[in-house]
Amino acid sequence: MSLRGLLWASGLALVAAFLPVQRGPAASTRMAASQLRAISNNESGISGAAVTGEVLARSLPYIQRYAGEFIVVKYGGHAMVDEALAKQFASDMVLLKAVGINVIIVHGGGPQIKDMLTKLDIESKFVEGLRVTDEATMEVAEMVLSGPINKGIVSAIQLAGGKAVGLSGKDGNILRTKKAEKEVVDPESGRPIQVDLGLVGEPDVVDVSLLRHLSAEGVIPVVAPVGVDAKGRSNNVNADTAAGAIAGALQAKRLMLLTDVAGVLDKNMKLLTQLSLSDVSSLVADGTISGGMVPKLQVGRHPDHRPTQALTLTPI
């Protein structure tokens, strides 16, 4: 088993994402097979904590390459509602901060918003299959995102031994937004038409000075994807897009998007371990990349909204 595999087996998926992608027998990121088997099978009889410590000790040189750098993590999906995964995520964030990495968390919350709208009997409106965010929907979205979800993540990090502060993109004008433009194809004419999605925004001006200040004080900022437009109105922002915009403004080394799937699969259902921007364009065009994976990978297309080194999709 590789060092990356050991980190996964030890519940340290996010730490594993910092290791270089292996393209062959790279001795620098592998341990001797006998050592790997002994650690992964716990043949020595030592505690689970000691096993994890051994794995971390061997991976630390790779993690420390990012000491002092910014890493933006988009947190969402199943990991947010599974108690064990949420606890592990918080521990991983505290660990990365402890080794000197400036972690910024941007979270989603679509399913929780949907559940709350249902509970409040607020009917969602759709145009060409896309949800429209009217004032009532926006009020619920902001309440859910900036309230229980955001503060729940903050609490988990602090229970894991770290310090965190919950924010939304409105705080400190982190995310100044403009109206999102969405184009769909008219099924009758076959021509593109503009769709008005209401209070859905996309990042226009990103101010990360508050995030830098908090990070310098040893705090992990947790940001809800709610922006503010030129009229002072709250805007719902796609969490992947918000994370990309913040990563670009910070000149973050990495943007890590947590997913519920293994990653991008080709037409033969084989995992694609690395993609260029041109690869993404081609795969979107031929339908290989579709649905919720599209905004995740298109984060890197905007020159001002992408990390300086890599965008990493991390299953958890």
XYZ file of C-alpha atoms in Angstrom:
316
model
C 0.000 0.000 0.000
C 1.266 3.502 -0.841
C 1.637 6.279 1.712
C -1.430 7.899 0.148
C -3.352 4.673 0.713
C -2.271 4.521 4.321
C -3.519 8.035 4.953
C -6.881 7.080 3.497
C -6.991 3.936 5.640
C -6.167 6.023 8.703
C -9.092 8.387 7.990
C -6.828 11.199 6.807
C -8.179 11.676 3.286
C -7.571 15.421 3.294
C -3.965 14.958 4.336
C -3.527 12.396 1.539
C -4.550 15.043 -0.977
C -1.306 16.935 -0.292
C 0.887 14.104 -1.545
C 2.172 14.291 -5.124
C 0.306 12.227 -7.711
C 2.354 9.122 -8.379
C 3.185 8.302 -11.985
C 5.265 5.227 -11.353
C 7.532 3.734 -8.683
C 8.417 7.048 -7.015
C 10.543 5.917 -4.111
C 10.298 9.287 -2.376
C 6.601 8.800 -1.640
C 6.635 5.084 -0.887
C 7.723 3.012 2.060
C 9.149 -0.475 1.949
C 6.372 -3.023 1.350
C 7.091 -4.842 4.584
C 6.820 -1.618 6.593
C 3.587 -0.693 4.879
C 2.021 -4.057 5.595
C 3.118 -3.943 9.202
C 1.658 -0.487 9.753
C -1.562 -0.974 7.780
C -2.257 -4.346 9.397
C -1.086 -3.107 12.795
C 1.085 -6.204 13.169
C 3.079 -4.587 15.949
C 0.008 -4.450 18.184
C 0.367 -0.728 18.859
C -2.673 1.502 19.312
C -4.657 3.026 16.469
C -3.480 6.458 17.548
C 0.124 5.326 17.273
C -0.512 3.898 13.805
C -1.983 7.222 12.712
C 0.984 9.015 14.271
C 3.404 6.821 12.334
C 1.628 7.522 9.071
C 1.532 11.255 9.773
C 5.224 11.318 10.637
C 6.016 9.894 7.210
C 3.680 12.230 5.353
C 4.646 15.400 7.243
C 7.485 16.430 4.863
C 4.967 16.712 2.031
C 2.418 18.601 4.113
C 5.035 21.059 5.359
C 5.771 22.173 1.809
C 2.604 24.214 2.225
C 3.503 25.782 5.563
C 2.629 29.473 5.491
C 0.544 29.067 2.333
C -3.217 29.387 1.912
C -5.357 26.337 1.176
C -9.071 26.777 0.482
C -11.319 23.804 1.241
C -14.864 23.622 -0.083
C -16.818 21.475 2.375
C -20.106 19.886 1.365
C -21.939 16.720 0.481
C -22.340 13.654 2.686
C -19.435 14.655 4.923
C -21.522 17.505 6.313
C -24.363 15.301 7.544
C -22.440 12.199 8.606
C -21.420 12.798 12.230
C -18.256 10.680 12.068
C -17.068 12.280 8.816
C -17.848 15.767 10.127
C -15.769 15.064 13.223
C -12.883 13.722 11.103
C -13.060 16.753 8.811
C -12.772 19.107 11.772
C -9.776 17.162 13.121
C -8.065 17.295 9.720
C -8.547 21.064 9.537
C -7.060 21.529 12.985
C -4.117 19.321 12.016
C -3.390 21.301 8.845
C -3.548 24.573 10.782
C -1.232 23.132 13.445
C 1.498 22.406 10.869
C 1.382 25.993 9.623
C -1.071 25.860 6.715
C -3.552 28.736 6.474
C -6.833 26.892 5.974
C -9.953 28.695 4.729
C -13.217 26.716 4.662
C -16.106 27.551 2.331
C -19.181 25.355 2.833
C -22.334 24.481 0.949
C -25.747 23.490 2.244
C -28.154 22.853 -0.641
C -29.897 19.796 0.873
C -30.374 21.545 4.228
C -31.882 24.586 2.494
C -34.238 22.343 0.544
C -35.335 20.603 3.756
C -36.028 23.931 5.484
C -38.029 25.256 2.531
C -40.137 22.113 2.691
C -40.679 22.480 6.444
C -41.762 26.100 6.016
C -44.006 25.146 3.096
C -42.234 27.566 0.752
C -42.703 26.443 -2.818
C -39.639 26.542 -5.014
C -39.953 28.023 -8.476
C -38.058 26.609 -11.422
C -37.256 28.014 -14.863
C -35.977 25.519 -17.416
C -35.245 23.147 -14.545
C -33.227 25.709 -12.568
C -34.255 26.897 -9.106
C -35.134 30.583 -8.829
C -34.035 32.318 -5.631
C -36.770 34.788 -4.727
C -36.737 36.916 -1.562
C -38.390 34.259 0.624
C -36.000 31.566 -0.586
C -33.006 33.855 -0.082
C -34.062 34.594 3.480
C -34.229 30.875 4.270
C -30.953 30.144 2.470
C -29.095 32.830 4.419
C -30.627 31.678 7.698
C -29.579 28.063 7.129
C -26.136 28.735 5.648
C -25.023 31.451 8.072
C -26.792 29.874 11.046
C -26.800 26.179 11.993
C -24.493 24.952 9.233
C -21.811 27.597 9.671
C -21.851 27.575 13.463
C -21.957 23.784 13.546
C -18.673 23.633 11.591
C -17.132 26.246 13.884
C -18.167 24.252 16.963
C -16.741 21.013 15.556
C -13.375 22.645 14.853
C -13.216 24.105 18.357
C -14.150 20.762 19.913
C -11.237 19.300 17.947
C -8.882 21.789 19.590
C -8.758 24.566 17.033
C -10.022 28.145 16.841
C -12.566 29.101 14.214
C -14.768 32.047 13.307
C -17.958 31.768 11.266
C -18.577 34.344 8.530
C -20.623 34.841 5.415
C -19.398 36.437 2.217
C -21.196 39.621 3.318
C -18.874 40.084 6.308
C -16.004 42.415 5.505
C -17.332 42.584 1.920
C -15.605 39.281 1.234
C -17.930 38.551 -1.681
C -19.326 41.522 -3.605
C -21.568 40.016 -6.238
C -23.220 40.775 -9.544
C -26.298 39.093 -10.952
C -25.509 35.621 -12.229
C -26.222 35.129 -15.906
C -27.495 31.730 -16.945
C -28.081 30.694 -20.517
C -30.090 27.657 -21.575
C -31.157 26.304 -24.936
C -34.794 26.790 -25.891
C -36.057 23.263 -26.698
C -38.416 24.597 -29.380
C -36.172 27.012 -31.268
C -32.823 25.517 -30.345
C -31.563 29.024 -29.598
C -29.878 30.156 -26.370
C -32.055 32.199 -24.012
C -31.247 34.083 -20.797
C -32.815 32.798 -17.586
C -33.502 35.080 -14.609
C -32.630 33.126 -11.453
C -33.516 35.938 -9.072
C -31.132 36.604 -6.181
C -28.379 34.337 -7.455
C -25.043 36.100 -7.706
C -21.544 35.447 -8.882
C -18.380 36.958 -7.399
C -17.494 40.370 -8.789
C -15.109 41.899 -6.236
C -13.445 39.696 -3.616
C -11.874 41.245 -0.501
C -9.860 38.715 1.517
C -8.207 41.142 3.955
C -10.372 39.919 6.853
C -9.527 36.293 6.038
C -5.808 37.102 6.008
C -6.078 38.888 9.355
C -7.940 36.017 11.031
C -5.513 33.439 9.631
C -2.547 35.412 10.959
C -4.143 35.233 14.415
C -4.294 31.429 14.308
C -8.002 31.279 13.437
C -9.662 29.085 10.798
C -12.269 31.176 8.935
C -15.455 29.323 7.946
C -17.315 31.138 5.151
C -20.953 30.691 4.095
C -21.505 31.341 0.350
C -23.733 34.381 0.708
C -22.645 37.549 -1.075
C -23.921 41.124 -1.231
C -24.739 43.047 -4.397
C -24.359 46.755 -5.163
C -27.827 47.442 -3.692
C -26.959 45.737 -0.399
C -29.125 42.682 -1.118
C -28.051 39.188 -0.132
C -27.178 36.894 -3.030
C -26.970 33.126 -3.065
C -23.613 32.061 -4.538
C -22.651 28.579 -5.710
C -20.292 27.286 -3.024
C -17.764 25.881 -5.511
C -17.689 29.225 -7.334
C -17.318 31.136 -4.050
C -14.445 28.888 -2.957
C -12.691 29.389 -6.297
C -13.048 33.160 -6.146
C -11.645 33.270 -2.611
C -8.781 30.937 -3.568
C -7.882 33.185 -6.482
C -7.955 36.359 -4.413
C -5.765 34.758 -1.755
C -3.428 33.286 -4.378
C -3.969 30.027 -2.540
C -1.689 27.152 -3.481
C -4.553 24.669 -3.557
C -8.307 24.568 -3.755
C -9.710 21.294 -2.425
C -13.308 20.419 -3.314
C -14.735 17.616 -1.179
C -17.011 15.321 -3.165
C -19.273 12.315 -2.636
C -17.803 10.597 -5.697
C -14.376 9.274 -6.627
C -13.779 12.076 -9.126
C -14.105 12.503 -12.893
C -14.745 9.299 -14.828
C -14.215 8.855 -18.560
C -16.641 7.179 -20.966
C -15.335 3.778 -19.817
C -15.930 4.707 -16.162
C -12.207 4.903 -15.453
C -10.979 7.556 -13.015
C -9.108 10.474 -14.576
C -6.413 11.413 -12.074
C -5.283 14.650 -13.721
C -6.911 17.146 -16.104
C -5.778 20.322 -17.852
C -8.121 23.254 -18.520
C -8.371 22.214 -22.168
C -9.258 18.672 -21.071
C -12.109 20.055 -18.964
C -13.516 22.062 -21.889
C -13.467 19.027 -24.168
C -15.040 16.707 -21.606
C -17.823 19.187 -20.836
C -18.510 19.616 -24.541
C -18.849 15.879 -25.197
C -20.957 15.264 -22.086
C -18.381 13.252 -20.122
C -18.481 15.909 -17.409
C -22.029 16.931 -16.519
C -24.348 17.924 -13.686
C -22.833 19.124 -10.416
C -19.298 18.282 -11.542
C -19.355 21.073 -14.146
C -19.217 24.078 -11.740
C -16.559 22.304 -9.671
C -14.183 21.943 -12.602
C -15.040 25.231 -14.257
C -13.836 26.999 -11.112
C -10.340 26.831 -12.589
C -11.278 28.428 -15.918
C -11.478 32.025 -14.647
C -7.912 33.394 -14.270
C -8.853 35.412 -11.175
C -10.803 32.591 -9.517
C -8.369 29.722 -9.331
C -5.532 28.501 -7.091
C -1.944 29.052 -8.166
C -0.958 25.384 -8.087
C -3.807 22.882 -8.255
C -7.511 22.195 -7.944
C -8.020 18.904 -6.131
C -11.217 16.853 -6.009
C -11.101 14.911 -2.750
C -13.587 12.101 -2.074
C -14.436 11.737 1.608
